[in-house]
PDB file of C-alpha atoms in Angstrom:
ATOM      1  CA  MET A   1       0.000   0.000   0.000  1.00 91.00           C
ATOM      2  CA  PRO A   2       1.380   3.415  -0.925  1.00 95.00           C
ATOM      3  CA  SER A   3       2.169   5.868   1.829  1.00 95.00           C
ATOM      4  CA  HIS A   4       2.309   9.088  -0.237  1.00 97.00           C
ATOM      5  CA  VAL A   5       0.409   9.314  -3.523  1.00 98.00           C
ATOM      6  CA  LEU A   6       0.943  12.020  -6.137  1.00 98.00           C
ATOM      7  CA  VAL A   7      -2.341  12.800  -7.896  1.00 98.00           C
ATOM      8  CA  PRO A   8      -2.070  15.038 -10.967  1.00 98.00           C
ATOM      9  CA  PHE A   9      -5.274  17.051 -10.894  1.00 97.00           C
ATOM     10  CA  ASP A  10      -6.857  19.450 -13.382  1.00 94.00           C
ATOM     11  CA  GLY A  11     -10.497  19.504 -12.340  1.00 94.00           C
ATOM     12  CA  THR A  12     -11.677  17.276 -15.197  1.00 92.00           C
ATOM     13  CA  PRO A  13     -14.045  14.380 -14.528  1.00 93.00           C
ATOM     14  CA  GLN A  14     -11.092  12.022 -15.028  1.00 92.00           C
ATOM     15  CA  SER A  15      -9.024  13.683 -12.317  1.00 94.00           C
ATOM     16  CA  GLU A  16     -12.054  13.844 -10.009  1.00 95.00           C
ATOM     17  CA  ALA A  17     -12.565  10.084 -10.507  1.00 95.00           C
ATOM     18  CA  THR A  18      -8.897   9.493  -9.758  1.00 96.00           C
ATOM     19  CA  LEU A  19      -9.117  11.452  -6.528  1.00 97.00           C
ATOM     20  CA  ARG A  20     -12.175   9.466  -5.423  1.00 96.00           C
ATOM     21  CA  PHE A  21     -10.364   6.236  -6.342  1.00 97.00           C
ATOM     22  CA  VAL A  22      -7.239   6.957  -4.275  1.00 97.00           C
ATOM     23  CA  LEU A  23      -9.248   8.159  -1.282  1.00 96.00           C
ATOM     24  CA  ASP A  24     -11.273   4.922  -1.335  1.00 96.00           C
ATOM     25  CA  GLU A  25      -8.424   2.575  -2.256  1.00 96.00           C
ATOM     26  CA  TRP A  26      -5.718   3.924   0.072  1.00 96.00           C
ATOM     27  CA  PRO A  27      -7.517   5.705   2.926  1.00 94.00           C
ATOM     28  CA  ASP A  28      -4.440   5.802   5.171  1.00 93.00           C
ATOM     29  CA  ALA A  29      -2.079   7.318   2.605  1.00 95.00           C
ATOM     30  CA  ASP A  30      -0.990  10.934   2.329  1.00 95.00           C
ATOM     31  CA  TYR A  31      -1.970  12.683  -0.902  1.00 96.00           C
ATOM     32  CA  THR A  32      -0.568  15.568  -2.880  1.00 98.00           C
ATOM     33  CA  LEU A  33      -2.646  17.038  -5.687  1.00 98.00           C
ATOM     34  CA  LEU A  34      -0.462  18.431  -8.461  1.00 98.00           C
ATOM     35  CA  TYR A  35      -1.897  20.970 -10.901  1.00 98.00           C
ATOM     36  CA  VAL A  36       0.348  21.521 -13.915  1.00 98.00           C
ATOM     37  CA  ILE A  37      -0.065  24.771 -15.826  1.00 96.00           C
ATOM     38  CA  ASP A  38       0.899  24.005 -19.413  1.00 94.00           C
ATOM     39  CA  PRO A  39       2.347  27.135 -21.083  1.00 91.00           C
ATOM     40  CA  VAL A  40       1.495  25.684 -24.498  1.00 87.00           C
ATOM     41  CA  THR A  41      -2.165  26.406 -23.769  1.00 80.00           C
ATOM     42  CA  ALA A  42      -1.392  30.148 -23.633  1.00 66.00           C
ATOM     43  CA  GLY A  43      -1.679  30.113 -27.421  1.00 63.00           C
ATOM     44  CA  PHE A  44      -1.177  33.328 -29.328  1.00 54.00           C
ATOM     45  CA  GLY A  45      -2.292  35.455 -26.379  1.00 53.00           C
ATOM     46  CA  GLY A  46       1.081  34.998 -24.731  1.00 53.00           C
ATOM     47  CA  ARG A  47       2.828  36.813 -27.575  1.00 57.00           C
ATOM     48  CA  PHE A  48       1.536  40.285 -26.813  1.00 57.00           C
ATOM     49  CA  PRO A  49       3.296  42.557 -24.308  1.00 58.00           C
ATOM     50  CA  GLY A  50       1.935  42.080 -20.804  1.00 65.00           C
ATOM     51  CA  SER A  51      -0.446  39.335 -21.840  1.00 74.00           C
ATOM     52  CA  SER A  52       1.839  36.528 -20.725  1.00 81.00           C
ATOM     53  CA  GLU A  53       1.913  37.710 -17.117  1.00 86.00           C
ATOM     54  CA  THR A  54      -1.851  38.166 -17.106  1.00 89.00           C
ATOM     55  CA  TRP A  55      -2.362  34.691 -18.577  1.00 90.00           C
ATOM     56  CA  TYR A  56      -0.134  33.070 -15.944  1.00 91.00           C
ATOM     57  CA  GLU A  57      -1.848  34.949 -13.118  1.00 94.00           C
ATOM     58  CA  ARG A  58      -5.255  33.781 -14.326  1.00 94.00           C
ATOM     59  CA  ALA A  59      -3.997  30.231 -14.863  1.00 95.00           C
ATOM     60  CA  ARG A  60      -2.549  30.120 -11.344  1.00 97.00           C
ATOM     61  CA  GLU A  61      -5.794  31.510  -9.856  1.00 97.00           C
ATOM     62  CA  HIS A  62      -7.818  28.904 -11.760  1.00 97.00           C
ATOM     63  CA  ALA A  63      -5.481  26.138 -10.599  1.00 98.00           C
ATOM     64  CA  GLN A  64      -5.763  27.245  -6.981  1.00 98.00           C
ATOM     65  CA  GLU A  65      -9.566  27.363  -7.226  1.00 97.00           C
ATOM     66  CA  GLN A  66      -9.630  23.805  -8.610  1.00 97.00           C
ATOM     67  CA  LEU A  67      -7.316  22.538  -5.873  1.00 97.00           C
ATOM     68  CA  ASP A  68      -9.220  24.326  -3.091  1.00 96.00           C
ATOM     69  CA  ALA A  69     -12.515  22.856  -4.304  1.00 95.00           C
ATOM     70  CA  ALA A  70     -10.997  19.366  -4.460  1.00 96.00           C
ATOM     71  CA  ARG A  71      -9.600  19.747  -0.956  1.00 94.00           C
ATOM     72  CA  GLU A  72     -13.070  20.650   0.349  1.00 92.00           C
ATOM     73  CA  ARG A  73     -14.686  17.659  -1.377  1.00 89.00           C
ATOM     74  CA  ALA A  74     -12.017  15.265  -0.112  1.00 89.00           C
ATOM     75  CA  ASP A  75     -12.994  15.920   3.493  1.00 78.00           C
ATOM     76  CA  GLY A  76      -9.504  15.211   4.733  1.00 76.00           C
ATOM     77  CA  PRO A  77      -5.967  16.530   4.613  1.00 82.00           C
ATOM     78  CA  LEU A  78      -4.570  17.008   1.124  1.00 93.00           C
ATOM     79  CA  ALA A  79      -1.383  18.786   0.180  1.00 97.00           C
ATOM     80  CA  THR A  80      -1.514  20.779  -3.049  1.00 97.00           C
ATOM     81  CA  ARG A  81       1.102  21.984  -5.454  1.00 98.00           C
ATOM     82  CA  ILE A  82       1.113  24.063  -8.645  1.00 98.00           C
ATOM     83  CA  GLU A  83       3.887  23.767 -11.232  1.00 98.00           C
ATOM     84  CA  VAL A  84       4.395  25.178 -14.727  1.00 96.00           C
ATOM     85  CA  GLY A  85       5.632  23.108 -17.663  1.00 96.00           C
ATOM     86  CA  GLY A  86       4.819  20.199 -19.912  1.00 95.00           C
ATOM     87  CA  PRO A  87       2.432  18.000 -17.932  1.00 96.00           C
ATOM     88  CA  ALA A  88       4.133  14.630 -18.489  1.00 96.00           C
ATOM     89  CA  ARG A  89       7.617  15.966 -17.745  1.00 97.00           C
ATOM     90  CA  VAL A  90       6.507  17.846 -14.641  1.00 98.00           C
ATOM     91  CA  ILE A  91       4.578  14.853 -13.277  1.00 98.00           C
ATOM     92  CA  VAL A  92       7.555  12.523 -13.792  1.00 98.00           C
ATOM     93  CA  ASP A  93       9.971  15.028 -12.237  1.00 98.00           C
ATOM     94  CA  VAL A  94       7.784  15.567  -9.184  1.00 98.00           C
ATOM     95  CA  ALA A  95       7.140  11.816  -8.859  1.00 98.00           C
ATOM     96  CA  GLY A  96      10.905  11.326  -8.621  1.00 96.00           C
ATOM     97  CA  GLU A  97      11.080  13.277  -5.411  1.00 91.00           C
ATOM     98  CA  ASP A  98      11.685  11.177  -2.296  1.00 83.00           C
ATOM     99  CA  ALA A  99       8.307  11.935  -0.760  1.00 90.00           C
ATOM    100  CA  PHE A 100       6.249   9.984  -3.315  1.00 97.00           C
ATOM    101  CA  ASP A 101       5.969   6.237  -3.682  1.00 96.00           C
ATOM    102  CA  HIS A 102       3.039   6.120  -6.122  1.00 98.00           C
ATOM    103  CA  VAL A 103       1.359   8.177  -8.863  1.00 98.00           C
ATOM    104  CA  ALA A 104      -2.341   7.892  -9.686  1.00 98.00           C
ATOM    105  CA  LEU A 105      -3.705   9.782 -12.666  1.00 96.00           C
ATOM    106  CA  GLY A 106      -6.724   9.834 -14.899  1.00 92.00           C
ATOM    107  CA  SER A 107      -6.753   9.039 -18.571  1.00 86.00           C
ATOM    108  CA  HIS A 108      -8.778  11.040 -21.048  1.00 75.00           C
ATOM    109  CA  GLY A 109      -9.246   7.871 -23.059  1.00 63.00           C
ATOM    110  CA  ARG A 110      -8.108   9.131 -26.444  1.00 62.00           C
ATOM    111  CA  GLU A 111      -7.715   6.366 -28.975  1.00 63.00           C
ATOM    112  CA  GLY A 112      -6.381   5.866 -32.448  1.00 62.00           C
ATOM    113  CA  ILE A 113      -5.057   8.794 -34.450  1.00 57.00           C
ATOM    114  CA  SER A 114      -6.070  11.328 -31.790  1.00 53.00           C
ATOM    115  CA  ARG A 115      -3.734   9.687 -29.277  1.00 53.00           C
ATOM    116  CA  VAL A 116      -0.931   9.442 -31.822  1.00 51.00           C
ATOM    117  CA  LEU A 117      -1.218  13.092 -32.846  1.00 44.00           C
ATOM    118  CA  LEU A 118      -1.869  14.595 -29.441  1.00 45.00           C
ATOM    119  CA  GLY A 119       0.197  12.212 -27.339  1.00 56.00           C
ATOM    120  CA  SER A 120      -0.869  10.793 -24.057  1.00 87.00           C
ATOM    121  CA  VAL A 121       0.230  12.268 -20.757  1.00 91.00           C
ATOM    122  CA  ALA A 122      -0.785   9.088 -18.957  1.00 91.00           C
ATOM    123  CA  GLU A 123       1.211   6.919 -21.346  1.00 90.00           C
ATOM    124  CA  ALA A 124       4.314   9.104 -21.019  1.00 93.00           C
ATOM    125  CA  VAL A 125       4.069   9.060 -17.226  1.00 96.00           C
ATOM    126  CA  VAL A 126       3.650   5.268 -17.160  1.00 94.00           C
ATOM    127  CA  ARG A 127       6.722   4.843 -19.357  1.00 94.00           C
ATOM    128  CA  ARG A 128       8.990   7.304 -17.524  1.00 96.00           C
ATOM    129  CA  SER A 129       7.860   7.456 -13.900  1.00 97.00           C
ATOM    130  CA  PRO A 130      10.390   6.269 -11.323  1.00 96.00           C
ATOM    131  CA  THR A 131       7.508   5.117  -9.097  1.00 97.00           C
ATOM    132  CA  PRO A 132       4.563   2.766  -9.709  1.00 98.00           C
ATOM    133  CA  VAL A 133       1.647   4.350 -11.577  1.00 97.00           C
ATOM    134  CA  THR A 134      -2.072   3.631 -11.464  1.00 96.00           C
ATOM    135  CA  VAL A 135      -4.134   4.933 -14.394  1.00 94.00           C
ATOM    136  CA  VAL A 136      -7.831   5.420 -13.656  1.00 93.00           C
ATOM    137  CA  ARG A 137     -10.293   5.365 -16.567  1.00 84.00           C
TER     138      ARG A 137
END
């Protein structure tokens, strides 16, 4: 049984299901919810003077709101963390820290050409994580 589970969380139904799963499956573990702000999603708006800072501020506020709401629903102690970068890389890097002995993340369930073109964060984490990974669908 894991003692400290890293749960990448973005407020989607998949990440909500993952949080419910880990709380039910490993009730005695410690949990850290990780929200990764992906700068790629800034799009063209990040190219105008001053817009990048505004975008990051809004993204961080949104992330904190999602994490706060999840913490309230969990009805128990949850650590939270916000990082910026490519989601798969950030998740793997954070998972490599000594504190974590398991990663649990949701899968968006893309299949076929969509998965090939867009990539799969869950697949990349499974392949590169230094700790065991549970993918919840």
